[in-house]
XYZ file of C-alpha atoms in Angstrom:
485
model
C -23.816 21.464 -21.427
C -20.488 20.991 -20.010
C -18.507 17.829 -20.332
C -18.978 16.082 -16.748
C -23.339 16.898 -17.850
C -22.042 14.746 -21.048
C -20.679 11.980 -19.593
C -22.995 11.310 -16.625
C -25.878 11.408 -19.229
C -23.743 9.248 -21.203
C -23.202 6.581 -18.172
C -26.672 6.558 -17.726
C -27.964 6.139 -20.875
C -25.207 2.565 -21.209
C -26.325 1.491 -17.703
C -29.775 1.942 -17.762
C -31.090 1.155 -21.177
C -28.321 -1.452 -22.210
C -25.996 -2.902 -19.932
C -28.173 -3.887 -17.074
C -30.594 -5.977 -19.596
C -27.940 -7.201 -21.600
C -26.262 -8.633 -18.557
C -29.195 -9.988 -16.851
C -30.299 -11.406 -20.158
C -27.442 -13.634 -20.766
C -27.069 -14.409 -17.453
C -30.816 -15.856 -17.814
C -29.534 -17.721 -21.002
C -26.354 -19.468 -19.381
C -29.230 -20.668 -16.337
C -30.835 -22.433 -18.640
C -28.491 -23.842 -21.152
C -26.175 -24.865 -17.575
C -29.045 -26.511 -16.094
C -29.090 -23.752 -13.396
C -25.877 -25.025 -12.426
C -25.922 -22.453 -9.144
C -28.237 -24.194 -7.623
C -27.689 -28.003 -8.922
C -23.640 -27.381 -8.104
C -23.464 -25.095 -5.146
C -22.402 -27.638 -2.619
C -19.547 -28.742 -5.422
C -18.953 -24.745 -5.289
C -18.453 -25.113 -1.294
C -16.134 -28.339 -1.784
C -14.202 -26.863 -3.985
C -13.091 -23.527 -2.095
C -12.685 -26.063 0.607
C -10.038 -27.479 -0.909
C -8.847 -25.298 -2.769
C -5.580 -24.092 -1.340
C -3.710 -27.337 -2.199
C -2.474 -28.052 -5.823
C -1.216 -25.406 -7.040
C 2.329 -27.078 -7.763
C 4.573 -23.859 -6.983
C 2.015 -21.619 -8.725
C -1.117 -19.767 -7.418
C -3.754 -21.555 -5.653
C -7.689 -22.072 -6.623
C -7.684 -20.149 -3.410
C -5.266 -17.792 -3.994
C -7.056 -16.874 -7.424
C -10.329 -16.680 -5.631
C -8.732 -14.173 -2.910
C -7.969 -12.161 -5.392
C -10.921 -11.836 -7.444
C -12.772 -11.790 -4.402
C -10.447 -8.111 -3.061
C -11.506 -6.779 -6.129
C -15.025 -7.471 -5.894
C -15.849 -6.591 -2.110
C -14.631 -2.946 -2.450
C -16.013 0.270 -0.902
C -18.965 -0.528 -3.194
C -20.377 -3.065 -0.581
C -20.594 -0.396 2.108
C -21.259 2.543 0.626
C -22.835 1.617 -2.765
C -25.872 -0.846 -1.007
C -26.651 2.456 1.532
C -26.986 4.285 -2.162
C -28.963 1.888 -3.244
C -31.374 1.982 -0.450
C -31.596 5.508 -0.413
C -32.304 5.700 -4.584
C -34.146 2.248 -4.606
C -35.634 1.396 -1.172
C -35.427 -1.240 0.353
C -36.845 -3.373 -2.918
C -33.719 -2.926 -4.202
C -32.173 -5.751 -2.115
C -34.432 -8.169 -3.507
C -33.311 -7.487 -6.971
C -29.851 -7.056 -5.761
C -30.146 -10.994 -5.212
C -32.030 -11.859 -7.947
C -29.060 -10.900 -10.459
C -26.720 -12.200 -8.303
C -28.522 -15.457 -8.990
C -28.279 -15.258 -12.515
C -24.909 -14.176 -12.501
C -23.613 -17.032 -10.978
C -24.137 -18.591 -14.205
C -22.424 -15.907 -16.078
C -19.275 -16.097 -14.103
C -19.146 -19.635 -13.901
C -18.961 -19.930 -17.873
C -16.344 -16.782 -18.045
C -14.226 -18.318 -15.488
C -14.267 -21.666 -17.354
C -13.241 -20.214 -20.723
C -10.619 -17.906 -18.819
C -9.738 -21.410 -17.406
C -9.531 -23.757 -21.174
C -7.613 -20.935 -23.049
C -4.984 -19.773 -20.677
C -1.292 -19.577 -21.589
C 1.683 -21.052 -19.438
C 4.530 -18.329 -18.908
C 8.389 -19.372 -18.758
C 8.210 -19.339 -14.711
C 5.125 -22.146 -14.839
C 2.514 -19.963 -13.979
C -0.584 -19.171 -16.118
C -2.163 -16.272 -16.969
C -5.384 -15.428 -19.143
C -9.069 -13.773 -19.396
C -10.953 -12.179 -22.378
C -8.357 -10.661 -23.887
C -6.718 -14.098 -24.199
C -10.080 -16.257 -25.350
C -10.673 -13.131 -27.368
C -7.508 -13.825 -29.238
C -7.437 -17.846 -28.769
C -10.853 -19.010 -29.220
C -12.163 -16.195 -31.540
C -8.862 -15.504 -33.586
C -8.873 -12.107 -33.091
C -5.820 -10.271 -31.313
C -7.228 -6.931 -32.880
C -10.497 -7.390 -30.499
C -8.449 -8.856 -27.506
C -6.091 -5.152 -27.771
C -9.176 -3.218 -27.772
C -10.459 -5.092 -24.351
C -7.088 -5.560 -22.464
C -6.511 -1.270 -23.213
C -10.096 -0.562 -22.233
C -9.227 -2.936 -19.057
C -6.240 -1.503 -18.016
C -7.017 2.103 -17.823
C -10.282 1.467 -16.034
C -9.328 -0.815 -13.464
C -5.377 0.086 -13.303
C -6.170 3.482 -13.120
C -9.200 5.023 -12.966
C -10.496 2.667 -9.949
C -7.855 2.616 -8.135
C -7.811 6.526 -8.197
C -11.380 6.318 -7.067
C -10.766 3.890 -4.211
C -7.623 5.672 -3.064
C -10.109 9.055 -2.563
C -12.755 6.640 -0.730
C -9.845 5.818 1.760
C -8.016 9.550 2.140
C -11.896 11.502 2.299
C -13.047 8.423 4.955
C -9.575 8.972 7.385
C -10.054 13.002 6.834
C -13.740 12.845 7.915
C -13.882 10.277 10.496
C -10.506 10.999 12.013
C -9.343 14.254 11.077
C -6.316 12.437 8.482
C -4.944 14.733 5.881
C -5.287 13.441 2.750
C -1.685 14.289 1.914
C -0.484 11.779 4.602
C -3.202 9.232 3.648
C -1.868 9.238 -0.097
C 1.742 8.935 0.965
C 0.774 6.039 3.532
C -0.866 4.288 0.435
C 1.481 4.314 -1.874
C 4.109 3.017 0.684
C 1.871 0.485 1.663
C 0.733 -0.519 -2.221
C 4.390 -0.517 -3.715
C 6.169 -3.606 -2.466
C 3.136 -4.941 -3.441
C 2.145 -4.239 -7.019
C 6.051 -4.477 -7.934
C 6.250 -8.551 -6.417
C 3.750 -8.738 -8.967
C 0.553 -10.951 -8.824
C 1.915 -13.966 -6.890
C 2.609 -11.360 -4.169
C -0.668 -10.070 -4.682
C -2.486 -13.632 -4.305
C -0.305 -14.142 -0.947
C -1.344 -10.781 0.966
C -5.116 -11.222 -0.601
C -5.519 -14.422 0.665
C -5.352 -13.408 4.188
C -6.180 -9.544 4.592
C -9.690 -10.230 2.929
C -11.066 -13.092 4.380
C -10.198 -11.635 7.971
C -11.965 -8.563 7.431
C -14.783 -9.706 5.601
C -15.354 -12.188 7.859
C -15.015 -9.288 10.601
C -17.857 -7.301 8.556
C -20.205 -10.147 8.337
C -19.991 -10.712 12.135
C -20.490 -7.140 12.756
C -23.836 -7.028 10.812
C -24.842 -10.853 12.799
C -24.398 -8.955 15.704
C -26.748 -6.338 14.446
C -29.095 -8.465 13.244
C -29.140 -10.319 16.868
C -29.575 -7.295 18.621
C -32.823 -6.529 16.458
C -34.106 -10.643 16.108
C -37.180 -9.399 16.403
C -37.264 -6.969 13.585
C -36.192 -9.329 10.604
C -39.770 -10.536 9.984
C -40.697 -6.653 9.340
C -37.036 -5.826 7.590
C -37.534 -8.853 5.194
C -41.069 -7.843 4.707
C -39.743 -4.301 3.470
C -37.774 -5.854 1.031
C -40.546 -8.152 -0.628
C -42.897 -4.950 -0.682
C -41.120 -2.785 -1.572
C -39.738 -5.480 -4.686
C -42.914 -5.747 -5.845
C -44.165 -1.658 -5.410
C -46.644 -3.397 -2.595
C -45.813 -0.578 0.082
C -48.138 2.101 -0.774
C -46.373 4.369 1.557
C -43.567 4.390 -0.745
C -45.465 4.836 -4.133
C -43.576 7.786 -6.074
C -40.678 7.911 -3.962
C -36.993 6.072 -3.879
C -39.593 3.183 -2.903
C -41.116 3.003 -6.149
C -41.415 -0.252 -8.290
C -38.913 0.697 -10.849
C -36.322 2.298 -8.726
C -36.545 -0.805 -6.845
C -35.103 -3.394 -9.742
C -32.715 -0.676 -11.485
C -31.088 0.253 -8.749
C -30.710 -3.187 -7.151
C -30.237 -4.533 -10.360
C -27.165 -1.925 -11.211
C -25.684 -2.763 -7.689
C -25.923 -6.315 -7.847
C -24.322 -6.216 -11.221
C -21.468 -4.305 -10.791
C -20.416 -5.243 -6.725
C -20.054 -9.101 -8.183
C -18.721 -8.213 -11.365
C -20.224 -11.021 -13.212
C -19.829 -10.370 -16.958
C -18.062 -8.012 -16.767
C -14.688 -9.711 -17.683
C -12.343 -8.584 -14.641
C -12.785 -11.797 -12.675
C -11.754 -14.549 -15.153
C -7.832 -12.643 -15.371
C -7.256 -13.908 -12.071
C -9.067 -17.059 -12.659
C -6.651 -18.035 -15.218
C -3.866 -18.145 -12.899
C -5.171 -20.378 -10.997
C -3.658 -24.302 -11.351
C -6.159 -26.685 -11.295
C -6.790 -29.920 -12.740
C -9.670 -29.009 -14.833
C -11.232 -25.530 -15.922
C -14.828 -25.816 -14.477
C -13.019 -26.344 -10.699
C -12.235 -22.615 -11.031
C -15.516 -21.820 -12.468
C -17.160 -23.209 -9.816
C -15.140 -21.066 -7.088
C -15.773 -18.033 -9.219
C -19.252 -18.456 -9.382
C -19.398 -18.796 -5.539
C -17.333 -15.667 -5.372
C -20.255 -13.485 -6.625
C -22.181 -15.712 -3.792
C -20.172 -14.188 -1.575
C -20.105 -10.782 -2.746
C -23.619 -10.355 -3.041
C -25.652 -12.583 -1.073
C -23.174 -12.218 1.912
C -21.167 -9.209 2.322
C -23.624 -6.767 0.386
C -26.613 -8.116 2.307
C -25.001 -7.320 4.992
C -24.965 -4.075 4.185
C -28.476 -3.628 3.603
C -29.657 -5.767 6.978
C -27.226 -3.062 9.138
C -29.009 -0.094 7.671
C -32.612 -1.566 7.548
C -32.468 -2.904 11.359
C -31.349 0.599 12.362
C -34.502 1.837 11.665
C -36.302 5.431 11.417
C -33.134 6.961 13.044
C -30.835 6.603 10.672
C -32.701 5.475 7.493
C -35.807 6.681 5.932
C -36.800 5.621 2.239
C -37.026 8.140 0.325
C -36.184 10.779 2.492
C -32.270 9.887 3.534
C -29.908 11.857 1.462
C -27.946 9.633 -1.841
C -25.033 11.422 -0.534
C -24.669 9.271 2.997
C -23.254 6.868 1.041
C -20.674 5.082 3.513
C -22.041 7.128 6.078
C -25.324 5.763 6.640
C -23.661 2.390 7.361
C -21.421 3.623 9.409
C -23.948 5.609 11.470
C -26.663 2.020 11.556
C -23.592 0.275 13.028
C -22.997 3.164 15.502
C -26.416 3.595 16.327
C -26.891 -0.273 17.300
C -23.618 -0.501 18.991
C -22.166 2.465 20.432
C -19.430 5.619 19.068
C -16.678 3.241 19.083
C -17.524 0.710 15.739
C -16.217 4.141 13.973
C -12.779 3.379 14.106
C -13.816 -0.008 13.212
C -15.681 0.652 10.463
C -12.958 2.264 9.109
C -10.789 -0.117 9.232
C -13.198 -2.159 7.298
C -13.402 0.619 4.764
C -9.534 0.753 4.457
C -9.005 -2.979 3.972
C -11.874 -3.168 1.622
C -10.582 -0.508 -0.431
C -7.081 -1.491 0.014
C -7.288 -4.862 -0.947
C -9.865 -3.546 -4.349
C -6.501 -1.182 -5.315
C -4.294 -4.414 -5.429
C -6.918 -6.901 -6.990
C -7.686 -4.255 -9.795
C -4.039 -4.221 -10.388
C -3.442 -8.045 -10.586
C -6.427 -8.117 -13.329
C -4.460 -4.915 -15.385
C -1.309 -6.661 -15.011
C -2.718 -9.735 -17.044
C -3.676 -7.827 -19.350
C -0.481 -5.314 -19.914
C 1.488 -8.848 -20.634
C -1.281 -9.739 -23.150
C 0.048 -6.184 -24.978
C 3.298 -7.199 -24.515
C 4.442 -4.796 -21.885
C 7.156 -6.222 -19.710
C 10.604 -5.251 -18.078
C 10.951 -1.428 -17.292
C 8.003 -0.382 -19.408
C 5.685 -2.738 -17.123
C 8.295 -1.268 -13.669
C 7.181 2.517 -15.688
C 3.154 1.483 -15.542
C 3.263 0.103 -11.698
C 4.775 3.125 -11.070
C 2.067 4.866 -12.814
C -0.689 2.917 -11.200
C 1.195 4.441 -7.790
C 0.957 7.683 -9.064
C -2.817 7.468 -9.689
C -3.459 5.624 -6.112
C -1.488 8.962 -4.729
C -3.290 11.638 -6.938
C -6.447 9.838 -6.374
C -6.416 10.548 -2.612
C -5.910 13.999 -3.194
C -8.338 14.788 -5.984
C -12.130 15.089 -6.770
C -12.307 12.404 -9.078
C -16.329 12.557 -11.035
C -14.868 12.987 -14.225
C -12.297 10.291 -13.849
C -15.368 8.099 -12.164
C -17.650 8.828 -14.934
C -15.284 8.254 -18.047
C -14.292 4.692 -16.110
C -18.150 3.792 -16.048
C -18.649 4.337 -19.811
C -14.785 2.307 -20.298
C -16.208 -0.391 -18.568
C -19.430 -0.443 -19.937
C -17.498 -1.207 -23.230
C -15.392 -3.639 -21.618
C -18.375 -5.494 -20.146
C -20.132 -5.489 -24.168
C -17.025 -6.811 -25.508
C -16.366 -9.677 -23.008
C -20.395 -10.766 -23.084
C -20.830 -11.104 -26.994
C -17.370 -12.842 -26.778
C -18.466 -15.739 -24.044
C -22.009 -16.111 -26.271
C -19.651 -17.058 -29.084
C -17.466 -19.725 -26.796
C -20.490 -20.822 -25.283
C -19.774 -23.821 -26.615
C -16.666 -24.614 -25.143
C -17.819 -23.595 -21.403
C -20.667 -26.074 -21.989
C -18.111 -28.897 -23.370
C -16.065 -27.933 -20.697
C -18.759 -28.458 -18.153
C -20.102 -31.377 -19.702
C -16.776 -33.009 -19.223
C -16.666 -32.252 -15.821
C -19.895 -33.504 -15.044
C -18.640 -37.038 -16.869
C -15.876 -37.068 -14.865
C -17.531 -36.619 -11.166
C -20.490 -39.366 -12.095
C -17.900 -41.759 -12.796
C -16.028 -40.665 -9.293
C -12.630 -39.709 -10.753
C -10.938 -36.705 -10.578
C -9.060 -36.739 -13.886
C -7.259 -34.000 -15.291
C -8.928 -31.981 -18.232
C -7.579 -33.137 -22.077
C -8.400 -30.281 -24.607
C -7.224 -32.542 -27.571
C -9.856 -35.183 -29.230
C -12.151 -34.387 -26.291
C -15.505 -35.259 -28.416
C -17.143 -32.645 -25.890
C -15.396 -29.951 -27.021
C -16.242 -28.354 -30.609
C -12.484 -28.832 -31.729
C -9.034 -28.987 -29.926
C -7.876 -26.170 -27.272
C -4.976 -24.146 -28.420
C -1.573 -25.054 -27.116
C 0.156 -27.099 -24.850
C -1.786 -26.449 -21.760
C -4.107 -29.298 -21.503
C -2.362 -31.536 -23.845
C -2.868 -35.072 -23.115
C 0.091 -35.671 -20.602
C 0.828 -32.164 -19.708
C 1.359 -31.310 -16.485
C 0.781 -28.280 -13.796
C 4.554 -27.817 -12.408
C 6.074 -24.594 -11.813
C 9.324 -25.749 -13.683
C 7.830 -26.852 -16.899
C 8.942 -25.118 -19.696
C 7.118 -23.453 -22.446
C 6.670 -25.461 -25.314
């Protein structure tokens, strides 16, 4: 058996038998112990992104920090990994692919909030934080918080950002004719002023690029759906059957019960990212007045992700019909291709170019939201000055040998990184449960009694002790010029 045999059958045996249930099953527990605060707080999750790009007192916005998460999140994995999904899962899979969505609203919420209560402030007034920092904070345990911020940083610094650098350089080669060599020059031109203005720079181009073309994307696939009114009744109908192993015409194929929730389980999962412990580094830089505000724009993030842009997805290829999708008869390897083909087949030879556009932006903006989370994290080892110049320029070097390279081994050995990652980060937010829930509690005081008072971490009777540092002292403040104590 040679090694890429060993590590898909090692991917598969994490993702499969462990990860998916573990995730799923504390995302069930935070429901309950929250209140099911996704559905009792989404229209606080809609006021808050509302307003959240005021505030941030010379530092990065709620927004900003949501923009960014967010360009990590909606990657290539939205277009091409819901078609795989269809074609492995049928269309059941979408129904699953929402149902953990659901649940991991909760999940993200409570990660974003700890991210949130045990973030640091650096010398310039901004904040920074995520697992590796409530690893270290709230758990005492810097070994534990090394072993996540490494795993982190090769797997989303590197290996992903290799992997969505070859999504971009084979797309332009096989829709356009491109050579890749061009297409990894282009990128790395394009990615360095970028990645070396840091993460504010980051937040600023994220905040705009992805919100235009997602919103692009989701009008695309209303247009779609428009065109083919008449055919949601029967597409939605698909997607309950098939949920539920009810369409005996699929019995035994991609169709079948099982394939249905594992597949739309794994894509729901890992599109949104919730539990996973990428998001929360960028909530952290957020500055807010209290920790659950940025929860709750986190959590709507995976909204977003999910429920939106990877629906999408799924409603482009299913309206297309016979022509272009069959369940369990379309080849996995479409992959980008089938949606790109359901959107050409509905409205005409010249959404190709656009589509790819779409692809490039979505890709794009994943390379430079995986490297704000790996950036967190390489100050967290203590990596600054040249050494942190020598990794951006690494992280450059991988986006430009990425586009040029067959990258399964690199893909698969980032799946089984992550899967570690994920482990780490979930027993670590079961163990700070309890300051999430404080946290929230508080919050919830604070809105009945209609204020909008900034969260105390010290003598907060909510809270099962005092937060760590200086950060939500009673009397701090979120300026960009205050010093650290």
């Amino acid at each position: 058996m040679d090694l890429q045999s060993v590590l898909d059958r090692t991917t598969d045996t994490l993702y499969t038998y462990w990860l998916v249930y573990v995730l799923v099953g504390v995302g069930l527990w935070f429901t309950l112990r929250t209140g099911a605060v996704q559905i009792r707080m989404f229209p606080a999750m809609l006021r808050q992104v509302a307003a959240s790009r005021s505030g941030a007192e010379g530092g990065i916005s709620s927004f900003q920090a949501f923009a960014v998460g967010l360009a990590s999140r909606v990657g290539t994995g939205n277009i091409a990994g819901v078609a795989v999904a269809l074609t492995l899962g049928g269309p059941g899979a979408v129904f699953w692919m929402w149902v953990v969505a659901a649940i991991g609203m909760a999940t993200a919420l409570v990660e974003a909030t700890l991210a949130q209560v045990f973030k640091v402030r650096d010398p310039d007034g901004s904040y920074r934080g995520g697992p590796a920092y409530y690893i270290q904070r709230g758990l005492g345990s810097r070994r534990w918080g090394v072993v996540f911020a490494v795993l982190l940083v090769f797997t989303f610094g590197f290996a992903f950002n290799m992997v969505q650098a070859n999504t971009i350089a084979t797309t332009l080669d096989s829709s356009h004719g491109i050579p890749v060599g061009w297409t990894a020059v282009g990128l790395v031109v394009l990615a360095a002023p970028v990645l070396f203005g840091g993460v504010r720079r980051v937040a600023r181009v994220a905040e705009v690029m992805l919100p235009l073309m997602a919103g692009a994307y989701l009008l695309l696939a209303l247009v779609v759906v428009a065109l083919n009114v008449t055919a949601v009744p029967d597409v939605l109908g698909q997607i309950v059957r098939g949920a539920f192993g009810l369409d005996t015409a699929l019995a035994g194929t991609a169709g079948g019960i099982l394939a249905a929730v594992l597949n739309g389980a794994r894509r729901g999962l890992f599109s949104n990212e919730a539990g996973m412990g990428s998001a929360p580094n960028t909530a952290a830089t957020a500055t807010v007045t209290h920790p659950v505000k940025q929860g709750l724009v986190q959590s709507l993030g995976v909204f977003v992700d999910t429920m939106l842009v990877c629906t999408a997805t799924a409603f482009i290829v299913l309206c297309a019909g016979p022509e272009v999708y069959v369940p369990g008869r379309t080849e996995q390897s479409a992959g980008a291709a089938l949606t790109t083909d359901a959107v050409a087949h509905e409205l005409g030879g010249w959404t190709v170019g656009l589509m790819t556009v779409i692809v490039f932006v979505f890709a794009f903006s994943s390379v430079l939201g995986n490297y704000a989370y790996a950036e967190v994290n390489l100050t967290f080892l203590r990596i600054r000055g040249r050494a942190l110049n020598a990794l951006r320029t690494g992280v450059l070097a991988a986006v430009g040998i990425g586009s040029l390279s067959a990258l399964s081994t690199v893909w698969a050995v980032a799946d089984i990184a992550m899967a570690l990652m994920a482990t780490v980060n979930l027993i670590a937010i079961l163990l700070l449960s309890r300051w999430a829930l404080g946290a929230l509690a508080d919050y919830r005081r604070v809105v009945a009694a209609g204020r909008d008072d900034r969260f105390v971490g010290h003598g907060n009777p909510l809270l099962p002790g005092d937060v760590p540092g200086d950060v939500w002292a009673p009397g701090a403040r979120d300026r960009a010029e205050v010093p650290v104590a």
